[in-house]
Short mmCIF file of C-alpha atoms in Angstrom, two decimals:
data_model
loop_
_atom_site.label_atom_id
_atom_site.label_comp_id
_atom_site.label_asym_id
_atom_site.label_seq_id
_atom_site.Cartn_x
_atom_site.Cartn_y
_atom_site.Cartn_z
CA MET A 1 55.60 93.55 73.16
CA ARG A 2 58.50 94.95 70.97
CA ALA A 3 60.27 92.66 73.10
CA LEU A 4 58.81 89.57 71.61
CA PHE A 5 58.95 91.20 68.46
CA ARG A 6 62.65 91.63 68.45
CA GLN A 7 62.85 87.55 70.05
CA PHE A 8 60.98 86.98 67.50
CA LEU A 9 62.70 89.04 64.59
CA TRP A 10 66.31 87.61 65.90
CA ARG A 11 65.31 84.22 66.11
CA PHE A 12 63.89 84.11 62.40
CA ILE A 13 66.74 85.95 60.76
CA GLY A 14 69.24 85.48 62.66
CA GLY A 15 70.77 81.94 63.72
CA ALA A 16 72.35 81.92 60.08
CA GLN A 17 74.86 79.25 62.14
CA ALA A 18 71.91 77.99 64.19
CA ASP A 19 70.24 76.77 60.51
CA ARG A 20 73.65 74.77 59.73
CA SER A 21 72.43 73.07 62.23
CA VAL A 22 69.52 70.82 60.44
CA PRO A 23 71.52 69.48 56.58
CA PRO A 24 70.08 71.48 53.94
CA THR A 25 69.52 68.35 51.34
CA GLY A 26 66.60 65.75 51.62
CA PHE A 27 63.43 65.63 49.74
CA THR A 28 61.59 67.66 52.18
CA ALA A 29 62.94 70.33 51.16
CA GLN A 30 61.53 70.15 47.51
CA LEU A 31 57.71 68.40 48.91
CA THR A 32 57.72 71.40 50.11
CA VAL A 33 58.68 74.50 47.96
CA PHE A 34 56.30 72.05 45.25
CA ALA A 35 53.33 72.44 47.51
CA ALA A 36 53.15 75.55 48.28
CA ALA A 37 53.83 76.83 44.86
CA ALA A 38 51.15 75.11 43.48
CA MET A 39 48.54 75.90 46.04
CA ALA A 40 49.49 78.93 45.93
CA PHE A 41 48.96 78.52 42.34
CA LEU A 42 45.30 77.10 43.14
CA ALA A 43 44.48 79.83 45.19
CA VAL A 44 45.55 83.03 42.96
CA PHE A 45 42.14 81.78 40.64
CA ALA A 46 40.73 80.80 43.19
CA LEU A 47 40.50 83.87 44.43
CA ALA A 48 39.98 85.84 41.07
CA LEU A 49 37.07 83.98 41.04
CA SER A 50 35.58 85.03 44.99
CA LEU A 51 36.66 88.88 43.67
CA ALA A 52 34.93 88.35 39.95
CA THR A 53 32.13 86.65 41.64
CA SER A 54 31.81 89.43 44.23
CA ARG A 55 32.15 92.05 41.70
CA LEU A 56 29.35 90.03 39.72
CA ALA A 57 26.95 89.57 42.70
CA ASP A 58 27.23 93.56 43.01
CA ARG A 59 27.09 94.51 39.78
CA TRP A 60 23.88 92.19 38.68
CA SER A 61 22.38 93.95 43.16
CA GLU A 62 22.69 97.36 41.35
CA GLU A 63 22.05 97.00 37.65
CA LEU A 64 19.14 95.49 37.99
CA ALA A 65 18.16 97.25 41.31
CA ARG A 66 17.92 100.35 39.36
CA THR A 67 16.03 99.60 36.28
CA SER A 68 12.66 97.80 35.99
CA THR A 69 10.42 96.95 33.27
CA LEU A 70 6.59 97.57 32.54
CA ARG A 71 5.53 95.58 29.28
CA ILE A 72 2.49 96.29 27.59
CA SER A 73 0.21 93.48 26.68
CA ALA A 74 -2.70 95.15 24.81
CA PRO A 75 -4.54 94.85 21.36
CA ALA A 76 -2.51 96.23 18.12
CA ASP A 77 -4.39 99.82 17.71
CA GLN A 78 -4.33 100.66 21.49
CA ALA A 79 -0.55 99.79 22.41
CA ASP A 80 1.04 102.91 20.94
CA ALA A 81 -1.76 104.92 23.68
CA GLN A 82 -1.17 102.64 26.49
CA VAL A 83 2.22 103.49 25.73
CA ARG A 84 2.33 106.55 26.20
CA ALA A 85 -0.30 106.75 28.99
CA ALA A 86 2.07 104.51 30.67
CA ILE A 87 5.13 107.18 30.30
CA GLY A 88 3.23 109.40 31.50
CA VAL A 89 2.66 108.16 34.24
CA LEU A 90 5.87 106.71 35.00
CA GLU A 91 6.92 110.76 34.36
CA THR A 92 4.99 111.57 37.31
CA THR A 93 5.88 109.48 38.99
CA PRO A 94 8.31 110.10 42.39
CA GLY A 95 11.43 108.01 41.59
CA VAL A 96 11.80 107.59 38.33
CA ALA A 97 14.59 109.16 36.63
CA SER A 98 13.24 108.89 33.53
CA ALA A 99 11.42 106.03 30.84
CA ARG A 100 11.54 104.80 27.35
CA ALA A 101 10.09 102.39 25.37
CA LEU A 102 11.78 99.68 23.58
CA THR A 103 11.76 100.82 19.40
CA ALA A 104 11.76 98.12 17.49
CA GLN A 105 15.41 97.11 16.89
CA GLU A 106 15.68 96.56 20.44
CA GLN A 107 12.55 94.49 20.55
CA GLN A 108 14.29 92.41 18.08
CA ALA A 109 17.62 91.97 19.17
CA LEU A 110 16.46 90.80 22.18
CA LEU A 111 14.65 87.98 20.32
CA THR A 112 17.34 87.36 18.35
CA PRO A 113 18.86 84.61 20.93
CA TRP A 114 16.23 83.02 20.46
CA PHE A 115 14.53 84.00 17.04
CA GLY A 116 17.18 84.24 14.67
CA PRO A 117 17.37 87.53 13.25
CA ASP A 118 15.58 87.43 10.59
CA LEU A 119 11.85 86.62 13.00
CA PRO A 120 9.12 89.17 10.93
CA LEU A 121 8.17 91.06 14.49
CA GLU A 122 5.24 92.89 12.43
CA THR A 123 3.51 90.00 12.09
CA LEU A 124 3.66 88.77 15.52
CA SER A 125 1.72 90.11 19.03
CA ILE A 126 4.66 90.54 21.13
CA PRO A 127 3.81 92.89 24.16
CA LYS A 128 6.02 96.98 23.96
CA LEU A 129 8.58 97.79 26.38
CA ILE A 130 9.29 100.21 28.66
CA GLU A 131 12.61 100.19 30.29
CA ILE A 132 11.83 102.70 33.36
CA ILE A 133 15.25 103.62 35.39
CA GLU A 134 15.61 105.00 38.90
CA GLU A 135 16.12 108.37 41.21
CA GLY A 136 17.33 108.27 44.65
CA SER A 137 16.52 105.87 46.75
CA GLY A 138 13.66 103.91 43.64
CA TYR A 139 9.92 104.76 43.22
CA ASP A 140 6.96 103.19 45.37
CA ALA A 141 6.46 99.60 43.32
CA THR A 142 2.78 99.52 44.69
CA GLY A 143 1.32 102.63 44.01
CA LEU A 144 2.79 102.39 40.85
CA ARG A 145 0.99 99.95 39.99
CA ALA A 146 -1.88 100.35 41.26
CA ARG A 147 -2.16 103.98 38.87
CA LEU A 148 -1.36 101.53 35.85
CA GLN A 149 -4.34 98.91 36.96
CA ALA A 150 -6.23 101.79 36.77
CA GLU A 151 -5.23 104.31 34.02
CA VAL A 152 -3.38 100.67 31.70
CA PRO A 153 -4.42 98.17 32.51
CA GLY A 154 -2.22 95.72 29.66
CA ALA A 155 0.54 96.86 31.66
CA VAL A 156 1.82 94.27 33.77
CA LEU A 157 5.46 96.09 35.62
CA ASP A 158 8.47 93.69 36.51
CA ASP A 159 11.22 95.41 39.12
CA HIS A 160 13.81 92.09 38.78
CA THR A 161 13.09 91.74 42.21
CA SER A 162 11.94 87.39 41.26
CA TRP A 163 14.76 86.75 39.24
CA ARG A 164 17.73 89.64 40.62
CA ALA A 165 17.33 86.91 44.19
CA PRO A 166 18.53 83.91 43.13
CA LEU A 167 21.11 85.56 40.14
CA VAL A 168 22.40 87.54 44.01
CA LYS A 169 22.02 84.70 45.75
CA ALA A 170 23.83 82.35 43.16
CA ALA A 171 26.71 85.40 43.12
CA GLY A 172 27.68 85.25 46.94
CA ARG A 173 27.03 81.02 46.82
CA LEU A 174 30.10 80.62 44.09
CA ARG A 175 31.95 83.89 46.06
CA SER A 176 32.04 81.37 49.83
CA LEU A 177 32.55 77.88 47.38
CA ALA A 178 35.58 80.45 46.34
CA TRP A 179 36.36 81.47 50.15
CA VAL A 180 35.80 77.77 51.23
CA SER A 181 38.61 76.53 48.35
CA ILE A 182 40.66 78.84 49.86
CA VAL A 183 40.83 77.64 52.84
CA LEU A 184 41.33 74.23 52.31
CA ILE A 185 43.99 75.47 50.25
CA ALA A 186 45.43 76.29 53.32
CA ALA A 187 44.82 73.34 55.31
CA THR A 188 46.45 71.29 52.63
CA THR A 189 49.16 73.59 52.08
CA ALA A 190 49.23 72.55 56.08
CA ALA A 191 49.28 69.26 55.66
CA MET A 192 51.77 69.26 53.56
CA VAL A 193 54.22 70.88 55.43
CA THR A 194 53.67 69.19 57.97
CA LEU A 195 54.22 66.20 56.61
CA ALA A 196 57.11 66.98 55.32
CA ALA A 197 58.96 68.24 58.99
CA GLN A 198 57.57 65.99 60.13
CA ALA A 199 59.85 63.73 57.72
CA ALA A 200 62.73 65.69 57.82
CA LEU A 201 62.63 65.42 62.22
CA ALA A 202 62.57 61.96 61.27
CA ALA A 203 65.06 61.57 59.01
CA ASN A 204 67.97 64.49 61.20
CA ALA A 205 66.79 62.65 64.52
CA GLN A 206 70.82 61.55 64.46
CA VAL A 207 71.36 65.56 64.31
CA ILE A 208 68.74 66.31 67.47
CA ARG A 209 70.64 63.91 69.44
CA VAL A 210 73.64 65.40 68.66
CA MET A 211 72.77 68.83 69.21
CA ARG A 212 70.70 67.72 73.09
CA LEU A 213 73.68 66.07 74.20
CA VAL A 214 75.57 69.93 73.96
CA GLY A 215 72.98 71.53 75.57
CA ALA A 216 70.77 72.92 72.65
CA GLN A 217 67.04 73.71 74.08
CA ASP A 218 64.16 72.40 72.49
CA SER A 219 63.16 75.86 70.91
CA TYR A 220 66.74 75.90 69.73
CA ILE A 221 65.89 72.14 67.19
CA ALA A 222 62.41 73.59 67.22
CA TRP A 223 63.24 77.03 65.61
CA ALA A 224 66.18 74.92 63.05
CA PHE A 225 63.39 73.81 61.26
CA ILE A 226 60.77 76.03 61.66
CA ARG A 227 62.85 78.80 59.70
CA ARG A 228 64.39 76.48 56.72
CA PHE A 229 60.32 75.80 55.90
CA THR A 230 58.66 78.84 56.56
CA SER A 231 61.34 80.35 54.27
CA ARG A 232 60.35 76.57 51.41
CA ALA A 233 57.33 77.46 52.29
CA PHE A 234 57.02 81.03 51.51
CA ALA A 235 59.48 80.60 48.29
CA GLY A 236 57.02 78.68 46.78
CA ALA A 237 54.33 79.93 47.37
CA LEU A 238 56.41 82.93 46.35
CA MET A 239 56.83 81.20 42.84
CA GLY A 240 52.79 80.03 42.43
CA SER A 241 51.18 83.12 43.35
CA LEU A 242 53.77 84.85 40.65
CA ALA A 243 52.40 81.61 37.70
CA GLY A 244 49.10 82.11 39.30
CA MET A 245 49.40 85.90 38.57
CA LEU A 246 50.49 85.59 35.00
CA GLY A 247 48.16 83.43 34.16
CA VAL A 248 44.88 85.95 35.66
CA PHE A 249 46.93 88.09 33.34
CA PHE A 250 46.73 86.41 30.35
CA LEU A 251 43.07 84.70 30.31
CA PRO A 252 40.70 85.97 26.95
CA SER A 253 39.54 89.67 28.01
CA THR A 254 35.59 89.44 28.82
CA ASP A 255 35.87 91.83 25.25
CA VAL A 256 36.70 88.64 22.92
CA ALA A 257 35.04 86.66 24.71
CA GLY A 258 31.68 87.46 26.29
CA GLY A 259 30.22 86.18 29.72
CA PHE A 260 30.91 85.62 32.74
CA LEU A 261 34.20 82.66 33.29
CA THR A 262 35.72 85.25 31.39
CA GLY A 263 35.57 87.98 33.97
CA ILE A 264 36.95 85.63 36.30
CA GLY A 265 40.32 88.16 37.24
CA PHE A 266 41.43 91.25 39.56
CA GLN A 267 40.66 95.27 38.49
CA GLY A 268 42.68 97.85 39.89
CA VAL A 269 44.87 97.62 43.26
CA HIS A 270 43.12 93.21 43.93
CA TRP A 271 46.52 93.61 42.13
CA LEU A 272 47.61 93.54 44.87
CA TRP A 273 45.20 90.01 46.38
CA PRO A 274 47.73 87.39 45.31
CA LEU A 275 50.39 89.68 47.47
CA ALA A 276 49.54 88.46 50.16
CA ILE A 277 49.62 84.61 49.86
CA PRO A 278 52.85 84.11 50.40
CA PRO A 279 53.19 85.37 53.79
CA LEU A 280 49.82 83.88 54.25
CA ALA A 281 51.72 80.86 53.00
CA ALA A 282 54.67 81.45 55.43
CA CYS A 283 52.20 81.74 58.20
CA VAL A 284 51.32 78.61 58.07
CA ALA A 285 53.80 76.66 57.94
CA PHE A 286 55.75 78.68 60.09
CA PHE A 287 52.85 77.20 63.14
CA ALA A 288 52.11 73.96 60.81
CA THR A 289 56.25 72.98 61.56
CA ARG A 290 56.63 75.12 65.11
CA ALA A 291 53.45 71.82 66.16
CA ALA A 292 54.90 68.77 64.75
CA ALA A 293 58.58 69.52 65.66
CA LEU A 294 57.60 70.55 69.20
CA ARG A 295 55.45 67.67 68.75
CA ARG A 296 58.10 65.06 67.82
CA LEU A 297 60.34 66.42 70.41
CA LYS A 298 58.58 66.11 73.44
CA GLU A 299 57.86 62.36 72.13
CA GLN A 300 62.34 61.53 71.42
CA SER A 301 62.77 63.04 74.81
CA MET B 1 78.50 69.36 91.48
CA ILE B 2 76.89 65.56 90.49
CA GLU B 3 75.08 63.81 92.88
CA LEU B 4 73.43 60.01 93.21
CA ASP B 5 71.81 58.74 96.59
CA ASP B 6 70.87 55.28 96.08
CA VAL B 7 69.84 55.89 92.77
CA ALA B 8 68.19 52.79 91.14
CA TYR B 9 67.10 51.54 87.34
CA SER B 10 65.81 48.68 85.27
CA TYR B 11 64.79 48.22 82.00
CA GLY B 12 61.81 46.45 81.56
CA GLY B 13 61.15 45.29 84.30
CA ALA B 14 64.91 44.02 85.56
CA GLU B 15 67.20 45.63 87.60
CA LEU B 16 69.95 47.38 86.47
CA PHE B 17 71.58 47.70 89.07
CA ALA B 18 70.84 49.66 92.68
CA GLN B 19 71.93 51.29 95.61
CA VAL B 20 73.77 52.63 93.32
CA SER B 21 75.45 56.27 95.39
CA LEU B 22 77.67 58.74 94.02
CA SER B 23 79.09 61.97 94.25
CA LEU B 24 81.19 64.18 91.37
CA ALA B 25 82.71 66.48 92.99
CA PRO B 26 84.89 69.72 91.47
CA GLY B 27 88.36 68.72 91.08
CA SER B 28 87.18 65.01 91.05
CA PHE B 29 88.08 61.71 89.00
CA HIS B 30 86.38 58.47 89.06
CA PHE B 31 86.77 56.17 86.82
CA LEU B 32 83.25 52.95 87.03
CA THR B 33 84.50 49.43 85.06
CA GLY B 34 82.44 46.99 85.47
CA PRO B 35 81.26 43.87 83.21
CA SER B 36 79.73 45.13 79.48
CA GLY B 37 76.06 45.31 79.80
CA ALA B 38 75.72 46.23 83.99
CA GLY B 39 75.10 49.57 83.11
CA LYS B 40 77.91 51.60 83.37
CA THR B 41 76.13 53.51 80.21
CA THR B 42 73.38 53.66 81.20
CA LEU B 43 74.66 55.21 84.85
CA LEU B 44 76.47 57.96 82.99
CA LYS B 45 72.96 58.95 81.62
CA LEU B 46 72.03 59.34 84.65
CA CYS B 47 75.18 62.27 85.31
CA TYR B 48 73.32 64.17 82.69
CA GLY B 49 70.29 64.04 82.52
CA GLU B 50 69.48 61.58 79.36
CA LEU B 51 67.81 59.14 81.59
CA GLN B 52 65.67 59.22 84.57
CA ALA B 53 66.33 56.81 87.34
CA ILE B 54 63.60 54.25 88.76
CA ALA B 55 64.98 55.15 92.84
CA GLY B 56 66.28 57.16 94.82
CA ASP B 57 67.45 60.81 94.02
CA VAL B 58 69.70 62.39 91.12
CA ARG B 59 71.00 65.79 91.91
CA LEU B 60 72.63 67.91 88.82
CA PHE B 61 74.19 70.81 90.87
CA GLY B 62 72.14 71.50 93.52
CA ALA B 63 68.43 70.20 91.15
CA PRO B 64 66.68 67.36 92.36
CA ALA B 65 66.66 65.77 88.13
CA ARG B 66 63.66 64.65 88.11
CA THR B 67 61.89 67.95 88.27
CA LEU B 68 63.92 69.90 85.77
CA THR B 69 61.91 70.23 82.27
CA ARG B 70 64.00 69.13 78.78
CA ASP B 71 65.48 72.96 79.21
CA GLN B 72 66.26 72.72 81.95
CA ILE B 73 68.30 69.09 81.22
CA ALA B 74 69.17 71.13 78.32
CA LEU B 75 71.06 73.49 80.29
CA VAL B 76 72.40 71.14 82.87
CA ARG B 77 74.20 69.30 80.12
CA ARG B 78 75.94 72.85 79.67
CA LYS B 79 77.98 72.58 82.43
CA VAL B 80 78.81 68.51 82.12
CA GLY B 81 81.11 68.02 78.92
CA VAL B 82 79.92 64.17 77.58
CA VAL B 83 82.06 61.75 75.33
CA HIS B 84 80.81 58.70 73.59
CA GLN B 85 82.76 55.38 72.87
CA ASP B 86 80.43 55.97 69.22
CA CYS B 87 81.52 59.84 69.01
CA GLN B 88 78.13 61.25 67.44
CA PHE B 89 78.60 64.16 64.90
CA LEU B 90 76.84 66.65 62.31
CA ASP B 91 78.64 64.69 59.17
CA HIS B 92 77.89 68.20 57.06
CA LEU B 93 79.91 70.61 59.84
CA SER B 94 83.16 70.55 59.46
CA VAL B 95 85.74 69.39 63.08
CA ILE B 96 85.99 73.07 63.88
CA GLU B 97 82.34 73.91 62.57
CA ASN B 98 81.42 70.30 65.42
CA ILE B 99 83.57 71.30 67.57
CA ALA B 100 81.42 75.06 68.70
CA LEU B 101 78.52 73.50 68.54
CA PRO B 102 78.40 73.86 72.82
CA LEU B 103 78.50 77.66 71.76
CA THR B 104 76.08 77.64 69.17
CA VAL B 105 73.52 75.97 70.05
CA SER B 106 73.80 78.14 73.53
CA GLY B 107 73.50 81.78 71.50
CA GLN B 108 77.00 82.23 72.01
CA ASP B 109 78.88 84.37 69.66
CA VAL B 110 80.99 82.04 67.92
CA ASP B 111 84.44 82.90 66.24
CA LEU B 112 86.36 79.81 65.34
CA ALA B 113 89.76 82.54 64.82
CA ASN B 114 89.40 81.19 68.79
CA LEU B 115 89.52 78.89 68.91
CA GLN B 116 92.95 77.45 67.30
CA ASP B 117 94.33 77.07 70.03
CA LEU B 118 91.45 74.19 70.83
CA ILE B 119 92.37 72.03 67.68
CA SER B 120 95.66 72.30 68.12
CA TRP B 121 95.40 71.28 72.20
CA VAL B 122 93.96 67.97 70.73
CA GLY B 123 96.17 67.62 68.00
CA LEU B 124 94.06 68.71 64.81
CA GLY B 125 95.54 72.15 63.74
CA SER B 126 95.16 70.23 60.09
CA GLN B 127 91.49 69.07 60.15
CA ALA B 128 90.19 71.71 60.93
CA GLU B 129 88.71 71.40 58.48
CA GLN B 130 87.20 68.54 57.28
CA LEU B 131 83.99 66.95 57.37
CA PRO B 132 84.06 64.76 60.77
CA PRO B 133 83.33 61.46 58.12
CA GLN B 134 86.74 62.24 56.89
CA LEU B 135 88.47 61.83 60.16
CA SER B 136 90.64 58.11 61.66
CA GLY B 137 88.58 57.15 65.22
CA GLY B 138 91.22 58.53 67.37
CA GLU B 139 90.48 61.78 65.80
CA ARG B 140 87.42 62.08 66.39
CA GLN B 141 87.70 61.05 70.66
CA ARG B 142 89.45 64.63 70.50
CA ALA B 143 87.42 66.28 68.50
CA ALA B 144 84.32 64.76 70.17
CA LEU B 145 87.19 66.25 74.18
CA ALA B 146 88.15 69.66 72.49
CA ARG B 147 83.43 69.78 71.85
CA ALA B 148 83.13 68.16 75.14
CA ILE B 149 84.95 70.71 77.14
CA ILE B 150 84.75 73.76 74.87
CA MET B 151 81.53 75.65 77.18
CA SER B 152 84.54 74.91 79.66
CA PRO B 153 82.03 72.57 82.04
CA ASP B 154 82.14 71.47 85.42
CA VAL B 155 82.06 68.27 84.57
CA ILE B 156 83.54 65.72 82.28
CA ILE B 157 82.42 62.02 81.39
CA ALA B 158 83.28 60.05 79.19
CA ASP B 159 81.96 56.77 77.54
CA GLU B 160 85.28 53.97 77.22
CA PRO B 161 86.99 57.33 75.18
CA THR B 162 90.06 55.36 73.92
CA GLY B 163 87.94 51.84 72.84
CA ASN B 164 88.31 53.13 69.31
CA VAL B 165 92.12 54.20 69.64
CA ASP B 166 95.44 52.23 69.90
CA TRP B 167 97.93 52.54 72.97
CA GLU B 168 99.34 55.29 71.88
CA MET B 169 96.18 57.53 71.27
CA SER B 170 94.60 56.48 74.20
CA GLN B 171 97.78 57.98 76.35
CA ARG B 172 96.94 61.00 74.40
CA LEU B 173 93.55 61.21 75.38
CA LEU B 174 94.46 60.72 79.18
CA THR B 175 97.24 63.50 78.70
CA LEU B 176 94.10 65.35 77.61
CA LEU B 177 91.66 64.13 80.97
CA ILE B 178 94.33 64.53 83.84
CA GLU B 179 94.94 68.86 82.23
CA LEU B 180 91.47 69.69 82.52
CA ASN B 181 91.45 67.79 86.25
CA ARG B 182 94.52 69.55 87.47
CA MET B 183 92.29 72.48 86.44
CA GLY B 184 89.51 71.63 88.80
CA LYS B 185 86.70 70.25 86.56
CA ALA B 186 85.92 66.26 88.15
CA VAL B 187 86.18 63.87 85.23
CA LEU B 188 84.36 60.48 85.16
CA ILE B 189 85.41 57.65 82.50
CA ALA B 190 83.98 54.47 82.32
CA THR B 191 85.78 51.78 80.86
CA HIS B 192 87.05 48.37 80.70
CA ASP B 193 91.26 49.11 79.73
CA LEU B 194 92.88 48.73 83.32
CA ASN B 195 96.32 49.99 81.32
CA LEU B 196 94.28 53.04 81.44
CA ILE B 197 93.45 53.29 84.87
CA ARG B 198 97.41 52.11 86.06
CA ALA B 199 98.57 54.86 83.58
CA ALA B 200 96.53 57.75 85.11
CA LYS B 201 96.45 57.32 88.64
CA SER B 202 99.75 57.56 89.03
CA GLN B 203 99.80 60.64 87.53
CA VAL B 204 95.96 61.38 89.87
CA GLY B 205 94.50 61.33 92.59
CA THR B 206 91.93 58.96 90.97
CA ARG B 207 89.03 57.04 92.66
CA VAL B 208 88.01 53.12 90.79
CA LEU B 209 84.94 52.08 90.87
CA ARG B 210 83.76 48.53 89.78
CA LEU B 211 79.81 48.08 89.23
CA THR B 212 79.25 44.39 89.09
CA ASP B 213 76.41 42.16 90.95
CA ARG B 214 74.22 45.11 90.22
CA ARG B 215 75.72 47.30 93.01
CA LEU B 216 78.77 49.61 92.59
CA GLN B 217 82.15 49.83 94.33
CA GLN B 218 85.27 50.86 95.74
CA ALA B 219 87.28 48.94 92.93
CA GLY B 220 90.65 46.63 94.73
CA ALA B 221 94.18 47.57 95.02
CA ASP B 222 94.76 46.27 92.49
CA LEU B 223 93.60 48.97 90.94
#
């Protein structure tokens, strides 16, 4: 295994003279660098999207799983009594860390996006809301509902299950789409490199003839092209990745603009992830060029 | 080293030649002559594995050519120096780098300074750093010859090596080939140039073969 790796390194890093056998210029060089840079740039954003949706799904799942809401619909003269009764029940329920009734201001703030800030809350028959924070493995929802039905008839427990699941599912779908995008980007890179390599091999038919005439083996000729296209793809992807990282870095922050989309980005060690794109692009180019070169050399024999 | 036994070849179903037998032994010197289109170049290509015979046996350094893989044929070519009439080079490399190409592709360390003797021997000392397109026809032939012998091959095959050069230059090339033959190399030259053949016969024992009417024959006494 070590010998194989050494041979690989010798072939890849060594052989500068061998590399010179293939003319250095041509549109395929620019095409490969540009394609790798563009694809890496896109891959950075797809990766950022994937990581952002992962965080979002985790956050939604975590936050919503740890909280629930008790809604009390009762006549105005009974509402406060029912709230107190409900809190009493909740305080004695295992798995409930805390329970508190939302203030009128908090309820007003919740309704402001729909009805505006001047809503006369006291004139409307709005249910009272109690926020429940869970602890440990949470409470037994079925048991709590039964107790509430007996002691607080107007209470409806919403543990967020019904709308948490589709949100988490949607975030998961977004993450899957981001990964599919990354795979498509890799496939497109492979296709572009294959085309460029084939064009280079066709343009260098005479070079191949001369090298064969003087005793070059297929693997030697193929490596001359493989090294070149792999290093070009790496250089292009490095440029594209750095540009993409800069683009992500300068996206407006969540604090400024708010909302989900501005949450796209990298946090902490996730900034290292885009640095994996250039080596991966080089790997894609390596295998694409190798396949194209060996196929072409077989055809030309 | 190279043996052709009852070999035939055809292009598109039309037989080019058949029942051709030839043996290139160490130190032998052969001329191959014949009219244009008789198949001289094709016959040479069979001798270094670029083409496969459709009938008969070709043995390259003891191995049946038909059984050799592309990589094995590449190894055979390191033992056979080939000079074409239209010498092909890598035009982006200098003359000396082109001459060193067989060493490069075989993975040997190349010290260009050590090649000066060879470059001087073929009379290209002052052109070593030039690019191939800057060379004259004769200089290209000599560069091709230097490239063909740099691996110290056992066999040298030349296809019309003097086709593009004047008489004086062809004599220089012939002298080089004769010197190599005296070192024990087998030489096979395809040529139309009867004067070249006569000049060679006056200096070295040669065998002249004529490829005509789809058969390989010993040339007449006039040659």
